[in-house]
Structures are given as structure tokens and as C-alpha cells.
PDB file of C-alpha atoms in Angstrom:
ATOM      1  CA  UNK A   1       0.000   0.000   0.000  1.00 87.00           C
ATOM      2  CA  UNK A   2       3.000   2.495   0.868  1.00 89.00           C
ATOM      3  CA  UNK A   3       3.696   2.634  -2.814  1.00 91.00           C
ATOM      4  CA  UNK A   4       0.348   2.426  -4.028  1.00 91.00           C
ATOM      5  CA  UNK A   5      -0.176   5.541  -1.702  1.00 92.00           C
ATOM      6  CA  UNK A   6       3.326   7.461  -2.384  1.00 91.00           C
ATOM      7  CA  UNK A   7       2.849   6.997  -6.629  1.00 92.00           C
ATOM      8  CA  UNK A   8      -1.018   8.504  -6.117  1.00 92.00           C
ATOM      9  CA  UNK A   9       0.281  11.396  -4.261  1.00 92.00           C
ATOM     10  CA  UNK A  10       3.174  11.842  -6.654  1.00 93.00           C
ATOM     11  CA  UNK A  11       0.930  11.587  -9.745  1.00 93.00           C
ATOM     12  CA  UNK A  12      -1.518  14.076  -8.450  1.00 91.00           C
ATOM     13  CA  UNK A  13       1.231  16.956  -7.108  1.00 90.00           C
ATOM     14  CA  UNK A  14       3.323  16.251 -10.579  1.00 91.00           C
ATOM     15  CA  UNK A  15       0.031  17.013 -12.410  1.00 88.00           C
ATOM     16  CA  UNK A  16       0.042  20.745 -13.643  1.00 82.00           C
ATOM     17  CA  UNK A  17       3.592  21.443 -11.261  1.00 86.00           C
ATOM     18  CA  UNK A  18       5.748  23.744 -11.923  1.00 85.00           C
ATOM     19  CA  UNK A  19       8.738  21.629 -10.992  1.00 85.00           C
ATOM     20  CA  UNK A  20      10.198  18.593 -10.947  1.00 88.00           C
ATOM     21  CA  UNK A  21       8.369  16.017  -8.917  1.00 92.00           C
ATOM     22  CA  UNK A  22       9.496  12.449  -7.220  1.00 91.00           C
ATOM     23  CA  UNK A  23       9.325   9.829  -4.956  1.00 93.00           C
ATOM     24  CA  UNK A  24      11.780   9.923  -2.021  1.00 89.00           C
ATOM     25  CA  UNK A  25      12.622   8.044   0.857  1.00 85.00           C
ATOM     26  CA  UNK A  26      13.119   8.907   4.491  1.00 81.00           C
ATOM     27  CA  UNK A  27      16.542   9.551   5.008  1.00 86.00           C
ATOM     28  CA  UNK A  28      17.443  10.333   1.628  1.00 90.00           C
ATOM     29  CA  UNK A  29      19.698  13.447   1.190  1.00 90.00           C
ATOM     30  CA  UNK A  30      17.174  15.354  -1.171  1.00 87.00           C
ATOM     31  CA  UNK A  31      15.293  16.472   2.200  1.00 86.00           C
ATOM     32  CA  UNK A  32      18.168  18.382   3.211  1.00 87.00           C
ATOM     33  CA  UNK A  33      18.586  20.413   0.100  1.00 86.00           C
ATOM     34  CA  UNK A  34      17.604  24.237   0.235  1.00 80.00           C
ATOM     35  CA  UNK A  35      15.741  24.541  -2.525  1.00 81.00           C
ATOM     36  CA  UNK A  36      13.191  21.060  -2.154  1.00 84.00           C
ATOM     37  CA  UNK A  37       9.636  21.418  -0.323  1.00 84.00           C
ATOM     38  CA  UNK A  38       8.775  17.819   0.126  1.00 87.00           C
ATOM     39  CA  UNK A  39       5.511  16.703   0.853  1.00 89.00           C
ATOM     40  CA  UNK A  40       5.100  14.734   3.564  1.00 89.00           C
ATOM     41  CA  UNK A  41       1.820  11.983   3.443  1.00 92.00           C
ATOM     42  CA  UNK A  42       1.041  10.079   6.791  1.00 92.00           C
ATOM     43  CA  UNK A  43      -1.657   7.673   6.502  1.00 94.00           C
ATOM     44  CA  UNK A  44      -2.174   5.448   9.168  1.00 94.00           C
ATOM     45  CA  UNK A  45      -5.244   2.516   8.941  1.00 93.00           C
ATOM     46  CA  UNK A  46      -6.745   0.719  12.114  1.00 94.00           C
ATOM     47  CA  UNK A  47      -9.440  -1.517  12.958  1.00 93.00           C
ATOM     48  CA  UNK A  48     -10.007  -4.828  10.449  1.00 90.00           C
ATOM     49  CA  UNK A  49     -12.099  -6.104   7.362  1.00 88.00           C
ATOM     50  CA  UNK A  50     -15.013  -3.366   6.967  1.00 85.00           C
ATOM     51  CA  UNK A  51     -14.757  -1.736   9.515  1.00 90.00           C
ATOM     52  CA  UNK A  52     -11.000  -0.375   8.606  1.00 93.00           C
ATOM     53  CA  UNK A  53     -10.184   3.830   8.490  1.00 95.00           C
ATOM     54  CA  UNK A  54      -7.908   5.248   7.787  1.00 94.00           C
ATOM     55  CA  UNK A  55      -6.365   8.518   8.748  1.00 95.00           C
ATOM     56  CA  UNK A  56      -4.403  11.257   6.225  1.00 94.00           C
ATOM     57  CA  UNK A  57      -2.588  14.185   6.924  1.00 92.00           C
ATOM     58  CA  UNK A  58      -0.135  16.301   4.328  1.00 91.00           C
ATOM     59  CA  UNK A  59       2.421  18.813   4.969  1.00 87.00           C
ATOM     60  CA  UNK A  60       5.102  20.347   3.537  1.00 86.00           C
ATOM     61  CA  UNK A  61       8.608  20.528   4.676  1.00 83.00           C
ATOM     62  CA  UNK A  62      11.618  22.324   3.605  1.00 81.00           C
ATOM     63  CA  UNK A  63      14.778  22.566   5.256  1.00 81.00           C
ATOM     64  CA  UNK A  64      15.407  26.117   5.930  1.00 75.00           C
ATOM     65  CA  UNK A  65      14.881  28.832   8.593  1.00 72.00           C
ATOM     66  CA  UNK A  66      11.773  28.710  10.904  1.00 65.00           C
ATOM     67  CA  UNK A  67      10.730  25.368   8.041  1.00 55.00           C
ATOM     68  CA  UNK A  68       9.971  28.293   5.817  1.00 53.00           C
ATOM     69  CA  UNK A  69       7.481  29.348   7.701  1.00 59.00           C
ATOM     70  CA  UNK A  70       5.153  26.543   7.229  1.00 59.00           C
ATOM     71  CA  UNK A  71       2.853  25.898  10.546  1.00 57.00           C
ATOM     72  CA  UNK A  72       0.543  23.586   9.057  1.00 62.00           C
ATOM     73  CA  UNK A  73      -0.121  21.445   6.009  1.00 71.00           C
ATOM     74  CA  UNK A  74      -3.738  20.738   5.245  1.00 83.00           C
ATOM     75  CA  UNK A  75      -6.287  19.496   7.129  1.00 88.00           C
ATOM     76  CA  UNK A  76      -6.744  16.195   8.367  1.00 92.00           C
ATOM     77  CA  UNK A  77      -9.071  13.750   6.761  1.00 94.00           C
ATOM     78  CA  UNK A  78     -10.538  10.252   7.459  1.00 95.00           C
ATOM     79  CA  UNK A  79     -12.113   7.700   5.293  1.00 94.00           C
ATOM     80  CA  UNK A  80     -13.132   4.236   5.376  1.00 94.00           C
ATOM     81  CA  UNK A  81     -10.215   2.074   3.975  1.00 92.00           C
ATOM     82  CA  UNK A  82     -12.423  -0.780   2.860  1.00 89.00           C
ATOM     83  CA  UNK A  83     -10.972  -5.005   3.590  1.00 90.00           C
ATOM     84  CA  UNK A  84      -7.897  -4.962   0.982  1.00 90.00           C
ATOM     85  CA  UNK A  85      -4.709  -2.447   0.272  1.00 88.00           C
ATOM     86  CA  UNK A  86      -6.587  -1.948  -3.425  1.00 90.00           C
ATOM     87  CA  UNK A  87      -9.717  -0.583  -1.943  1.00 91.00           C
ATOM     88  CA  UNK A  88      -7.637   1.492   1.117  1.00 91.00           C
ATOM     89  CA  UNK A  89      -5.711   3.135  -2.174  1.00 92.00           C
ATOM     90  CA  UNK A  90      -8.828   4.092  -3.839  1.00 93.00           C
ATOM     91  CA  UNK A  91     -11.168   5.096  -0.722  1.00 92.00           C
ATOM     92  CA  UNK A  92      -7.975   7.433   0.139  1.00 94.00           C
ATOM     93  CA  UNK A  93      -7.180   9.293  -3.438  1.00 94.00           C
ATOM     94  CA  UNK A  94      -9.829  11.715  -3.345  1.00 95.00           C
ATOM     95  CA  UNK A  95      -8.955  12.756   0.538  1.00 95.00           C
ATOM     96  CA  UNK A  96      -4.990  12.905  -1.057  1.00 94.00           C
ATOM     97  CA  UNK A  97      -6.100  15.624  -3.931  1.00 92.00           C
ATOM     98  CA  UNK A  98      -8.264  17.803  -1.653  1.00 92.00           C
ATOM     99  CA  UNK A  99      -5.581  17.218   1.098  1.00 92.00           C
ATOM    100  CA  UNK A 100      -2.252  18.535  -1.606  1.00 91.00           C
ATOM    101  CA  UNK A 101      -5.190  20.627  -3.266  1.00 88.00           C
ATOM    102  CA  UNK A 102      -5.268  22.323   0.388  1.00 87.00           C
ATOM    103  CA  UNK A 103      -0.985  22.488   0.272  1.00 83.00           C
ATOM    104  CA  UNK A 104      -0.171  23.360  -3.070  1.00 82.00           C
ATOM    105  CA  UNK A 105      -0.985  26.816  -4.616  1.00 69.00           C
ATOM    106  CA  UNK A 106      -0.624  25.866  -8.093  1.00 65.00           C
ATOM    107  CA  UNK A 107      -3.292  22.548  -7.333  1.00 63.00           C
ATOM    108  CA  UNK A 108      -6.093  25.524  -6.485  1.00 59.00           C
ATOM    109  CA  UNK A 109      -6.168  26.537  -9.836  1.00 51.00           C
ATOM    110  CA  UNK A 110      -6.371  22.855 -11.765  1.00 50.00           C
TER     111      UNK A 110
END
């Protein structure tokens, strides 16, 4: 599901961005340089079969003074996650675009 979930958020913020956009692991070296913003995607899921949510945050990071100035990412968000990885993927897509719709200024206009 962890790629599933990092190649839907990379698809969506890549769509329409005025940069380059990737994948990127934690600990990799890219964090550290000044001029990156990565987005960072938490999802957690709990509970079992049906009955399974899960839980999405998004914020941006970016390694300079004060974290550029960046208090919050967007809002949280919580769906149901459905019984398999396939159905948590879909059931959470929409909640990723609103959530990097929230974070990104150039995903407010597309």
C-alpha cells in the first residue's frame, strides 16, 4: 500500500507542477537540500475487514529557517479504507487531492 499511496500522491502533485516532482525516501539526502519542499503523506489505517479507516494528513517541509514558515499542512481527513490495500488506495485518493489541493498553490487553480 506504501507505494500504491506514495505513486497517487506523486501523480496528483506532478500534475500541472511547476517543478520537478518524485518519490523519495526517508533519510534520503534530497530532504536536506535548500531549494526542495517535500511533501510529507502520513496515513495510518486501524481496525479490520469493513470496519477499517484510515487517517491522512499532508504537509510540507523544507529545510530552511523557521521550516519556511510553514505551521501547518492541510487538514486532516478520514475515510473508510475498505478489507484490501486496493480498496484502502482508492477510498484514500480523493482525501490525497483535496488534502495537496489544500498544500499546493498551483493545485487551487487545476
Amino acid at each position: 500500500m506504501h507505494k500504491g499511496v506514495c505513486e497517487q500522491a506523486r501523480a496528483t502533485i506532478a500534475h500541472a507542477a511547476p517543478v520537478p516532482v518524485s518519490v523519495i525516501r526517508l533519510g534520503d539526502p534530497e530532504v536536506l537540500k535548500p531549494d526542495t519542499v517535500t511533501m510529507l503523506v502520513h496515513v495510518a489505517i486501524t481496525g479490520n475487514g469493513a470496519d477499517r479507516l484510515a487517517a491522512l494528513t499532508v504537509r510540507p517541509f523544507r529545510n530552511a529557517p523557521n521550516n519556511g514558515d510553514q505551521l501547518f499542512g492541510a487538514a486532516p481527513r478520514a475515510v473508510r479504507a475498505g478489507e484490501s490495500d486496493r480498496t484502502a488506495i482508492a477510498a484514500i485518493a480523493p482525501a490525497l487531492r483535496a488534502a495537496l489541493a489544500d498544500a499546493l498553490p498551483w493545485k487551487g487553480r487545476n
